[in-house]
Coordinates of C-alpha atoms (C1' of nucleotides) in Angstrom, one line a residue:
Chain A
X1 CA 0.0 0.0 0.0
X2 CA 1.2 3.4 -0.8
X3 CA 1.3 6.1 1.8
X4 CA 0.4 9.3 -0.1
X5 CA 1.9 12.3 1.6
X6 CA 1.6 15.6 0.1
X7 CA 4.5 17.6 -1.2
X8 CA 5.4 20.3 1.1
X9 CA 4.7 23.9 0.2
X10 CA 5.2 27.4 1.2
X11 CA 2.7 30.1 1.3
X12 CA 4.2 33.1 -0.2
X13 CA 6.7 33.3 -2.9
X14 CA 10.2 34.3 -2.3
X15 CA 10.6 38.0 -3.1
X16 CA 12.4 37.1 -6.3
X17 CA 13.4 40.6 -7.0
X18 CA 14.7 41.8 -3.7
X19 CA 17.8 40.9 -1.9
X20 CA 16.9 38.2 0.5
X21 CA 16.7 38.6 4.3
X22 CA 19.9 37.4 5.9
X23 CA 19.8 35.5 9.1
X24 CA 22.8 34.3 11.2
X25 CA 22.3 31.2 13.3
X26 CA 24.6 30.8 16.3
X27 CA 24.5 27.4 18.0
X28 CA 27.1 24.9 19.0
X29 CA 24.9 21.9 18.6
X30 CA 25.5 21.1 14.9
X31 CA 22.4 19.1 14.2
X32 CA 20.2 21.8 15.7
X33 CA 22.0 24.5 13.8
X34 CA 21.4 22.4 10.7
X35 CA 17.7 21.9 11.4
X36 CA 17.3 25.7 11.9
X37 CA 19.2 26.6 8.8
X38 CA 17.2 24.3 6.7
X39 CA 13.9 25.7 8.0
X40 CA 14.9 29.2 7.6
X41 CA 16.2 28.8 4.1
X42 CA 13.0 27.2 3.3
X43 CA 11.3 30.5 4.3
X44 CA 13.4 32.0 1.5
X45 CA 15.9 33.6 3.8
X46 CA 19.6 33.5 3.3
X47 CA 21.3 31.7 6.2
X48 CA 24.8 31.5 7.6
X49 CA 25.7 29.7 10.7
X50 CA 28.4 29.8 13.4
X51 CA 29.2 27.3 16.2
X52 CA 30.7 29.7 18.7
X53 CA 30.9 33.3 19.8
X54 CA 34.1 34.1 18.0
X55 CA 32.7 32.6 14.8
X56 CA 29.5 34.5 15.2
X57 CA 31.3 37.9 15.5
X58 CA 33.4 37.1 12.5
X59 CA 30.4 35.9 10.5
X60 CA 28.4 38.9 11.4
X61 CA 31.1 41.2 10.2
X62 CA 31.0 40.1 6.6
X63 CA 27.6 38.6 6.4
X64 CA 25.8 41.7 7.9
X65 CA 22.7 39.8 8.9
X66 CA 19.3 41.3 9.2
X67 CA 18.6 39.1 12.3
X68 CA 20.5 36.7 14.5
X69 CA 19.4 33.5 16.2
X70 CA 21.6 33.1 19.2
X71 CA 22.0 30.3 21.7
X72 CA 22.7 31.8 25.0
X73 CA 24.8 28.8 26.0
X74 CA 28.0 28.7 23.9
X75 CA 31.3 26.9 24.5
X76 CA 33.6 29.9 24.4
X77 CA 31.7 32.9 25.7
X78 CA 28.2 33.2 26.9
X79 CA 25.5 34.6 24.8
X80 CA 25.5 37.9 26.6
X81 CA 29.1 38.6 25.7
X82 CA 28.4 37.7 22.1
X83 CA 25.5 40.0 22.1
X84 CA 27.7 42.8 23.5
X85 CA 30.2 42.4 20.7
X86 CA 27.5 42.2 18.1
X87 CA 25.9 45.3 19.3
X88 CA 29.1 47.2 19.6
X89 CA 29.7 47.2 15.9
X90 CA 26.2 46.4 14.6
X91 CA 23.8 48.2 16.9
X92 CA 20.4 47.5 15.4
X93 CA 20.4 43.9 14.5
X94 CA 17.5 42.1 16.3
X95 CA 18.3 38.9 18.1
X96 CA 16.2 35.9 18.8
X97 CA 17.7 34.1 21.8
X98 CA 17.5 30.3 22.3
X99 CA 17.5 29.3 26.0
X100 CA 16.8 26.3 28.1
X101 CA 13.4 26.4 29.6
X102 CA 14.7 26.5 33.2
X103 CA 17.5 29.0 32.5
X104 CA 17.6 32.3 34.2
X105 CA 14.5 33.9 32.9
X106 CA 15.3 37.3 34.4
X107 CA 18.5 37.9 32.6
X108 CA 16.7 37.1 29.3
X109 CA 13.8 39.2 30.3
X110 CA 16.1 42.2 30.6
X111 CA 17.6 41.6 27.2
X112 CA 14.3 41.3 25.4
X113 CA 13.3 44.6 26.6
X114 CA 15.3 46.1 23.7
X115 CA 12.9 44.6 21.2
X116 CA 14.6 41.3 21.0
X117 CA 12.8 38.1 21.6
X118 CA 13.5 34.5 22.8
X119 CA 12.2 31.0 22.6
X120 CA 12.9 28.2 25.0
X121 CA 14.5 24.9 23.9
X122 CA 13.1 22.6 22.8
X123 CA 11.2 24.8 20.4
X124 CA 9.0 24.1 17.4
X125 CA 10.1 25.4 14.0
X126 CA 6.9 27.2 13.5
X127 CA 7.6 29.2 16.7
X128 CA 11.1 30.2 15.7
X129 CA 10.1 31.2 12.2
X130 CA 7.2 33.2 13.5
X131 CA 9.2 35.1 16.1
X132 CA 11.9 35.8 13.7
X133 CA 9.5 37.1 11.2
X134 CA 8.1 39.4 13.8
X135 CA 11.5 40.6 14.8
X136 CA 12.5 41.4 11.3
X137 CA 9.2 43.0 10.4
X138 CA 9.4 45.3 13.5
X139 CA 13.1 46.2 13.0
X140 CA 12.3 47.4 9.6
X141 CA 15.8 46.9 8.4
X142 CA 14.7 44.6 5.8
X143 CA 11.4 45.9 4.6
X144 CA 9.6 42.7 4.6
X145 CA 10.2 39.2 6.0
X146 CA 8.1 37.8 3.4
X147 CA 4.8 39.4 4.4
X148 CA 3.8 42.8 5.6
X149 CA 0.7 41.8 7.6
X150 CA 0.8 39.8 10.7
X151 CA -2.6 38.5 10.0
X152 CA -3.6 35.3 8.3
X153 CA -7.0 35.1 6.6
X154 CA -8.7 32.1 5.1
X155 CA -12.3 32.6 4.2
X156 CA -14.0 34.1 7.3
X157 CA -11.3 32.7 9.5
X158 CA -8.8 35.2 10.8
X159 CA -5.7 34.6 12.8
X160 CA -3.5 37.3 14.2
X161 CA 0.1 36.3 14.8
X162 CA 0.9 39.2 17.1
X163 CA -2.0 39.0 19.4
X164 CA -2.6 35.2 19.0
X165 CA -6.2 35.9 18.4
X166 CA -8.4 33.8 16.3
X167 CA -11.9 34.5 15.1
X168 CA -14.3 33.2 12.6
X169 CA -17.0 35.3 11.1
X170 CA -16.2 38.0 13.6
X171 CA -16.7 35.8 16.5
X172 CA -13.7 35.4 18.7
X173 CA -12.5 31.9 19.4
X174 CA -10.2 30.8 22.2
X175 CA -7.4 28.4 21.2
X176 CA -4.6 27.0 23.2
X177 CA -0.9 27.4 22.3
X178 CA -0.6 24.2 20.4
X179 CA -3.9 24.6 18.7
X180 CA -2.7 28.1 17.6
X181 CA 0.5 26.8 16.1
X182 CA -1.3 24.0 14.2
X183 CA -3.8 26.4 12.9
X184 CA -1.2 28.9 11.9
X185 CA 0.7 26.2 9.9
X186 CA -2.5 25.1 8.2
X187 CA -3.5 28.7 7.4
X188 CA 0.0 29.5 6.0
X189 CA -0.6 26.6 3.5
X190 CA -4.2 27.0 2.5
X191 CA -5.6 24.5 0.1
X192 CA -2.5 22.4 0.4
X193 CA -2.5 18.9 1.8
X194 CA -0.1 18.7 4.8
X195 CA 0.9 15.2 6.0
X196 CA 0.8 14.3 9.6
X197 CA 4.6 13.9 9.5
X198 CA 5.0 17.4 8.1
X199 CA 2.8 18.9 10.8
X200 CA 4.6 17.0 13.5
X201 CA 7.9 18.4 12.1
X202 CA 6.9 22.0 12.1
X203 CA 4.4 22.4 14.9
X204 CA 5.7 20.1 17.6
X205 CA 9.0 20.6 19.4
X206 CA 12.0 19.1 17.6
X207 CA 12.5 16.5 20.3
X208 CA 8.9 15.4 20.5
X209 CA 8.9 11.6 20.6
X210 CA 5.3 10.9 21.0
X211 CA 2.6 9.2 19.1
X212 CA 1.8 10.6 15.7
X213 CA -1.8 10.7 16.5
X214 CA -1.5 13.8 18.6
X215 CA -2.0 15.4 15.2
X216 CA -5.3 13.8 14.8
X217 CA -6.2 14.7 18.3
X218 CA -5.5 18.4 17.8
X219 CA -7.2 18.4 14.5
X220 CA -10.2 17.1 16.3
X221 CA -9.9 19.9 18.9
X222 CA -9.6 22.6 16.2
X223 CA -12.6 21.3 14.4
X224 CA -14.7 21.6 17.5
X225 CA -13.7 25.1 17.9
X226 CA -13.4 26.3 14.3
X227 CA -15.8 24.3 12.4
X228 CA -18.5 23.8 15.1
X229 CA -21.8 24.1 13.3
X230 CA -20.4 26.1 10.5
X231 CA -19.2 25.0 7.0
X232 CA -16.2 22.9 7.7
X233 CA -12.9 24.4 6.6
X234 CA -10.5 21.7 7.9
X235 CA -10.6 18.7 5.6
X236 CA -9.1 15.2 5.8
X237 CA -7.5 13.6 2.8
X238 CA -7.5 10.0 3.9
X239 CA -4.0 8.5 3.5
X240 CA -2.5 11.9 2.7
X241 CA -3.1 14.5 5.4
X242 CA -5.1 17.5 6.2
X243 CA -5.8 20.8 4.6
X244 CA -7.7 24.0 5.3
X245 CA -9.7 26.0 2.7
X246 CA -12.5 28.4 2.7
X247 CA -15.9 26.9 2.8
X248 CA -17.8 27.3 -0.5
Chain W
X1 CA 29.5 2.9 -7.7
X2 CA 28.8 5.8 -10.0
X3 CA 26.9 5.2 -13.2
X4 CA 26.3 7.8 -15.7
X5 CA 23.9 7.2 -18.5
X6 CA 22.7 9.7 -21.0
X7 CA 19.4 11.4 -20.5
X8 CA 16.6 9.8 -22.4
X9 CA 13.7 11.4 -24.1
X10 CA 10.1 10.5 -23.9
X11 CA 6.6 11.7 -23.8
X12 CA 6.8 15.4 -24.6
X13 CA 10.3 16.4 -25.2
X14 CA 11.2 18.1 -22.0
X15 CA 12.7 21.5 -22.1
X16 CA 14.5 20.8 -25.4
X17 CA 16.3 24.1 -25.3
X18 CA 17.4 23.9 -21.7
X19 CA 19.9 21.8 -19.9
X20 CA 18.1 18.8 -18.4
X21 CA 17.3 18.5 -14.8
X22 CA 19.9 16.5 -12.9
X23 CA 19.1 14.1 -10.1
X24 CA 21.5 12.1 -7.9
X25 CA 20.2 8.8 -6.6
X26 CA 21.9 7.5 -3.4
X27 CA 21.0 4.0 -2.3
X28 CA 23.0 1.0 -1.5
X29 CA 20.6 -1.6 -2.8
X30 CA 21.7 -1.8 -6.3
X31 CA 18.5 -3.1 -7.8
X32 CA 16.5 -0.4 -6.2
X33 CA 18.8 2.3 -7.3
X34 CA 18.6 0.9 -10.8
X35 CA 14.8 0.9 -10.7
X36 CA 14.8 4.5 -9.6
X37 CA 17.3 5.6 -12.1
X38 CA 15.4 4.1 -15.0
X39 CA 12.2 5.7 -13.8
X40 CA 13.8 9.1 -13.5
X41 CA 15.5 8.9 -16.8
X42 CA 12.2 8.1 -18.3
X43 CA 11.0 11.4 -17.0
X44 CA 13.7 13.0 -19.1
X45 CA 16.0 13.8 -16.3
X46 CA 19.7 13.2 -16.2
X47 CA 20.5 10.7 -13.5
X48 CA 23.7 9.7 -11.6
X49 CA 23.8 7.3 -8.8
X50 CA 25.9 6.4 -5.8
X51 CA 25.9 3.5 -3.4
X52 CA 27.3 5.1 -0.3
X53 CA 27.7 8.4 1.4
X54 CA 31.3 9.0 0.3
X55 CA 30.3 8.3 -3.3
X56 CA 27.3 10.6 -2.9
X57 CA 29.4 13.5 -1.8
X58 CA 31.9 13.0 -4.5
X59 CA 29.3 12.6 -7.2
X60 CA 27.5 15.7 -6.0
X61 CA 30.7 17.7 -6.4
X62 CA 31.0 17.2 -10.1
X63 CA 27.5 16.4 -11.1
X64 CA 25.9 19.4 -9.3
X65 CA 22.4 17.8 -9.2
X66 CA 19.3 19.8 -9.0
X67 CA 17.8 17.3 -6.5
X68 CA 19.0 14.3 -4.5
X69 CA 17.2 11.1 -3.7
X70 CA 18.8 9.8 -0.5
X71 CA 18.2 6.6 1.4
X72 CA 18.6 7.3 5.1
X73 CA 20.2 3.9 5.7
X74 CA 23.6 3.8 4.1
X75 CA 26.5 1.4 4.8
X76 CA 29.2 4.0 5.5
X77 CA 27.4 6.9 7.1
X78 CA 23.9 7.6 7.9
X79 CA 21.7 9.8 5.8
X80 CA 21.9 12.7 8.2
X81 CA 25.7 13.0 7.9
X82 CA 25.5 12.8 4.1
X83 CA 22.9 15.5 4.2
X84 CA 25.1 17.6 6.3
X85 CA 28.0 17.3 3.9
X86 CA 25.9 17.9 0.9
X87 CA 24.4 21.0 2.5
X88 CA 27.7 22.3 3.5
X89 CA 28.9 22.7 0.0
X90 CA 25.7 22.8 -1.8
X91 CA 23.2 24.5 0.4
X92 CA 20.0 24.6 -1.5
X93 CA 19.7 21.3 -3.2
X94 CA 16.4 19.7 -2.3
X95 CA 16.5 16.2 -0.9
X96 CA 13.9 13.4 -1.1
X97 CA 14.6 10.9 1.6
X98 CA 13.8 7.2 1.4
X99 CA 13.1 5.6 4.6
X100 CA 11.6 2.4 6.1
X101 CA 8.0 2.8 7.2
X102 CA 8.6 2.3 10.8
X103 CA 11.7 4.5 11.0
X104 CA 9.7 7.5 10.2
X105 CA 9.0 8.7 13.7
X106 CA 12.5 9.0 15.0
X107 CA 15.0 9.5 12.2
X108 CA 13.0 11.6 9.9
X109 CA 11.9 14.0 12.5
X110 CA 12.9 17.4 11.4
X111 CA 14.1 16.4 8.0
X112 CA 11.1 17.5 6.1
X113 CA 11.0 20.7 8.0
X114 CA 13.4 22.4 5.7
X115 CA 11.2 21.9 2.7
X116 CA 12.6 18.5 1.8
X117 CA 10.3 15.6 1.6
X118 CA 10.4 11.9 2.0
X119 CA 8.7 8.7 0.9
X120 CA 8.6 5.4 2.8
X121 CA 9.7 2.1 1.5
X122 CA 8.3 0.4 -0.3
X123 CA 7.2 3.2 -2.5
X124 CA 5.5 3.5 -5.9
X125 CA 7.5 5.2 -8.7
X126 CA 4.7 7.5 -9.3
X127 CA 5.0 8.7 -5.8
X128 CA 8.7 9.3 -6.0
X129 CA 8.5 11.1 -9.3
X130 CA 5.7 13.3 -8.1
X131 CA 7.5 14.3 -5.0
X132 CA 10.7 15.0 -6.8
X133 CA 8.9 17.0 -9.3
X134 CA 7.3 19.0 -6.5
X135 CA 10.7 19.5 -4.8
X136 CA 12.3 20.7 -7.9
X137 CA 9.5 23.0 -8.9
X138 CA 9.5 24.6 -5.5
X139 CA 13.3 24.9 -5.1
X140 CA 13.2 27.0 -8.2
X141 CA 16.9 26.2 -8.8
X142 CA 16.0 24.6 -12.0
X143 CA 13.2 26.7 -13.2
X144 CA 11.0 23.9 -14.4
X145 CA 10.9 20.2 -13.9
X146 CA 8.7 20.0 -16.9
X147 CA 5.8 22.1 -15.8
X148 CA 5.3 25.1 -13.6
X149 CA 1.8 24.5 -12.3
X150 CA 0.9 21.9 -9.8
X151 CA -2.2 21.2 -11.8
X152 CA -2.8 18.6 -14.5
X153 CA -5.5 19.3 -17.1
X154 CA -6.9 17.0 -19.7
X155 CA -10.0 18.4 -21.4
X156 CA -12.4 19.5 -18.7
X157 CA -10.8 17.2 -16.2
X158 CA -8.5 18.8 -13.6
X159 CA -6.3 17.3 -11.0
X160 CA -4.5 19.4 -8.4
X161 CA -1.5 17.8 -7.0
X162 CA -1.2 20.2 -4.0
X163 CA -4.8 19.9 -2.7
X164 CA -5.3 16.4 -4.1
X165 CA -8.5 17.6 -5.7
X166 CA -10.1 16.3 -8.8
X167 CA -12.9 17.9 -10.8
X168 CA -14.5 17.5 -14.1
X169 CA -16.4 20.3 -15.8
X170 CA -16.1 22.3 -12.6
X171 CA -17.7 19.6 -10.6
X172 CA -15.6 18.3 -7.8
X173 CA -15.0 14.5 -7.6
X174 CA -13.9 12.5 -4.7
X175 CA -11.1 10.0 -5.3
X176 CA -9.3 7.7 -3.0
X177 CA -5.5 7.7 -2.6
X178 CA -4.9 4.9 -5.1
X179 CA -7.4 6.3 -7.6
X180 CA -5.6 9.6 -7.3
X181 CA -2.3 8.1 -8.2
X182 CA -3.6 6.1 -11.1
X183 CA -5.4 9.1 -12.5
X184 CA -2.3 11.3 -12.0
X185 CA -0.3 8.8 -14.0
X186 CA -2.9 8.6 -16.8
X187 CA -3.2 12.4 -16.9
X188 CA 0.5 12.9 -17.1
X189 CA 0.5 10.7 -20.2
X190 CA -2.6 11.9 -22.1
X191 CA -3.4 10.2 -25.4
X192 CA -0.8 7.5 -24.7
X193 CA -1.5 3.9 -24.2
X194 CA -0.3 2.7 -20.8
X195 CA -0.1 -1.1 -20.4
X196 CA -1.4 -2.8 -17.3
X197 CA 2.2 -3.8 -16.5
X198 CA 3.4 -0.2 -16.7
X199 CA 0.6 1.0 -14.6
X200 CA 1.3 -1.7 -12.0
X201 CA 5.0 -0.7 -12.0
X202 CA 4.4 3.0 -11.6
X203 CA 1.3 3.3 -9.4
X204 CA 1.6 0.3 -7.1
X205 CA 4.4 -0.2 -4.7
X206 CA 7.4 -2.0 -6.1
X207 CA 6.9 -5.0 -3.9
X208 CA 3.2 -5.3 -4.7
X209 CA 2.5 -9.1 -5.1
X210 CA -1.2 -9.1 -5.9
X211 CA -3.3 -9.8 -8.9
X212 CA -2.7 -7.8 -12.0
X213 CA -6.4 -7.2 -12.3
X214 CA -6.4 -4.6 -9.6
X215 CA -5.6 -2.2 -12.5
X216 CA -8.8 -3.2 -14.3
X217 CA -10.6 -2.8 -11.0
X218 CA -9.4 0.7 -10.4
X219 CA -9.9 1.7 -13.9
X220 CA -13.4 0.6 -13.4
X221 CA -13.7 2.8 -10.2
X222 CA -12.3 5.8 -12.0
X223 CA -14.7 5.4 -14.8
X224 CA -17.6 5.4 -12.5
X225 CA -16.4 8.6 -11.0
X226 CA -15.1 10.7 -13.8
X227 CA -16.8 9.3 -16.9
X228 CA -20.3 8.7 -15.3
X229 CA -22.8 9.9 -17.8
X230 CA -20.3 12.2 -19.6
X231 CA -18.3 11.6 -22.7
X232 CA -15.8 8.9 -21.7
X233 CA -12.2 10.0 -21.4
X234 CA -10.7 6.7 -20.3
X235 CA -10.4 4.3 -23.1
X236 CA -9.4 0.7 -23.4
X237 CA -7.1 -0.6 -26.1
X238 CA -7.8 -4.2 -26.0
X239 CA -4.6 -6.2 -25.6
X240 CA -2.6 -3.1 -25.1
X241 CA -3.7 -1.0 -22.2
X242 CA -5.5 2.1 -21.3
X243 CA -5.3 5.8 -22.3
X244 CA -6.9 9.0 -21.3
X245 CA -7.8 11.8 -23.7
X246 CA -10.2 14.7 -23.8
X247 CA -13.6 13.8 -25.1
X248 CA -14.5 15.1 -28.6
Chain R
dC1 C1' -21.7 -16.6 -36.3
dC2 C1' -19.0 -18.8 -32.6
dC3 C1' -15.4 -19.2 -29.4
dG4 C1' -11.6 -17.8 -26.7
dT5 C1' -9.2 -14.5 -24.6
dG6 C1' -9.3 -10.3 -22.5
dT7 C1' -12.0 -7.0 -19.8
dC8 C1' -15.5 -5.4 -16.6
dT9 C1' -17.8 -5.3 -12.3
dG10 C1' -20.6 -7.0 -8.1
dT11 C1' -19.9 -9.0 -3.7
dG12 C1' -17.8 -9.3 0.4
dA13 C1' -13.9 -9.8 3.6
dA14 C1' -9.8 -8.0 5.7
dT15 C1' -7.3 -4.2 6.6
dT16 C1' -6.2 0.4 7.5
dG17 C1' -6.8 5.0 8.9
dC18 C1' -9.2 8.2 11.4
dC19 C1' -11.9 10.1 15.2
dT20 C1' -12.8 10.8 19.9
dG21 C1' -13.9 9.8 24.9
dA22 C1' -11.6 9.1 29.2
dG23 C1' -8.2 10.0 32.1
dA24 C1' -3.1 10.6 33.7
dA25 C1' 0.5 13.8 34.0
dA26 C1' 2.4 18.2 33.9
dG27 C1' 2.0 23.3 34.1
dC28 C1' 0.0 27.7 35.7
dT29 C1' -2.3 30.9 38.7
dG30 C1' -3.7 32.9 42.5
Chain C
dC1 C1' -0.9 24.2 47.6
dA2 C1' -5.6 23.7 45.4
dG3 C1' -8.0 24.0 41.3
dC4 C1' -8.0 24.9 36.6
dT5 C1' -5.9 24.4 32.0
dT6 C1' -3.3 22.1 28.7
dT7 C1' -0.9 18.4 26.7
dC8 C1' -0.7 13.8 25.5
dT9 C1' -1.5 8.5 25.7
dC10 C1' -4.4 4.8 25.1
dA11 C1' -7.9 2.1 23.2
dG12 C1' -12.5 1.3 21.3
dG13 C1' -15.4 2.0 17.4
dC14 C1' -16.5 3.2 12.9
dA15 C1' -16.1 3.9 8.2
dA16 C1' -13.3 4.1 4.0
dT17 C1' -10.4 1.6 1.3
dT18 C1' -8.0 -2.0 -0.8
dC19 C1' -8.2 -6.2 -2.9
dA20 C1' -9.4 -11.2 -4.3
dC21 C1' -12.6 -13.8 -6.5
dA22 C1' -15.7 -15.2 -9.9
dG23 C1' -19.2 -14.8 -13.2
dA24 C1' -20.9 -11.7 -16.9
dC25 C1' -19.7 -9.5 -20.9
dA26 C1' -17.5 -7.9 -25.3
dC27 C1' -14.4 -8.0 -29.0
dG28 C1' -12.4 -9.8 -33.0
dG29 C1' -10.3 -13.7 -35.6
dG30 C1' -11.6 -17.7 -37.9

DNA sequence: CCCGTGTCTGTGAATTGCCTGAGAAAGCTG
DNA sequence: CAGCTTTCTCAGGCAATTCACAGACACGGG
């Protein structure tokens, strides 16, 4: 039997005429840096990566990134020193920190005051991409991180990536964090079948080791909230995956 | 092992003016690599193959493929290391992973996140070709893998490979996963007789051991769905096979 | 016009894939 | 720390799908 899984797609095209957004990834865990780079390239961004603080500073110098993804735990110097050096010569670049969940929240909190942001490890790729997009959009250094709006619209369904608000037909709907990310991923790929594996890859944390049927479960949750009563927008393609599209 | 065989024409002449799409196949099971290579050449692509990771990296260097088909289980290094090396010197090449069905959960996690894709063994050739086509189309490195749209059209029959939707004369038609693949194969070869053996080879998994009359059965299913009432588009050539063409 | 081979299709059984309720565990909030 | 929310596992149940089988049918050569 053939498992049919949909090809993967991106929502928007890739600003073919503009110089691409440049992102520097700084993390000493190679596989993680690799994973991030792949995901960010897929967003149409140009990516360079460095494995330590010294390398980061060097790379920043000639790469001149529009944003930096920075692990706060690095072998040679800690993230804060790296940040200091980056800022010294390159004041405005927005930074997305990667930090362990239990790590000193306060220090990070202070840092993000400047308009930077952070995500805790383990993260989901959707999360990182979304935050980065927000940072770049707000920094304005590169005019667009692929889209100018922070709102996704499919039919009468609206999702605001900034406020995390969802509404259908004007009526506000409460969704949990996971539901939100799943819905965002679906809405960024409207009318495109997304396989359970793809969804798992993007929406769940990279170290998630659970059952693939969480996806089914959350689809079920979303349907109860989004499609309840109304014309269904979330559709199952048996043997292939799920897709969202406006009701007729 | 590195085999090079000249690209081979077929169906419509693919991009006669352009340099052909180049695909690198990496698999240590020789018969499988052979099967794949043949199928891909048949698509009009230029194929090279390698049997291990080292060979893959070497081949990539001078062959500069537009896409790579990569078995995640290789004798010398695992697929991830190969991927790493390929990416290091050749960042944007899209990769289609081949993986055992049950290995999906752990090893593949994260791989498809970057826009790559995968199929599980045993696969159908139709599946592999379709995925590869999608990857190449989206990567944009080679502008066209034969077509720019994700939609196949024959007469008033339309099949969308992204949404997995089929419609005739504007009326939407539900098809199952197998029906979808069969129809896709027919529509990709309009007005051309396809033998039952060919269909079995392309649409069913390569290890399918069943009765050859499943093809007849599924043709029958498709006819009920797409030809019902209307001018028939699926025709039988007794003793030869089937073909699809627009009604008069 | 008849027969044989090749094709079509109804029936039904086994399998697979999906949905969802119940509840355990972990996280948050006040 | 108690109570509420959220995430996730597990397992039962249902429905769609796949496929084998076998008899009916149709085409075309003689």
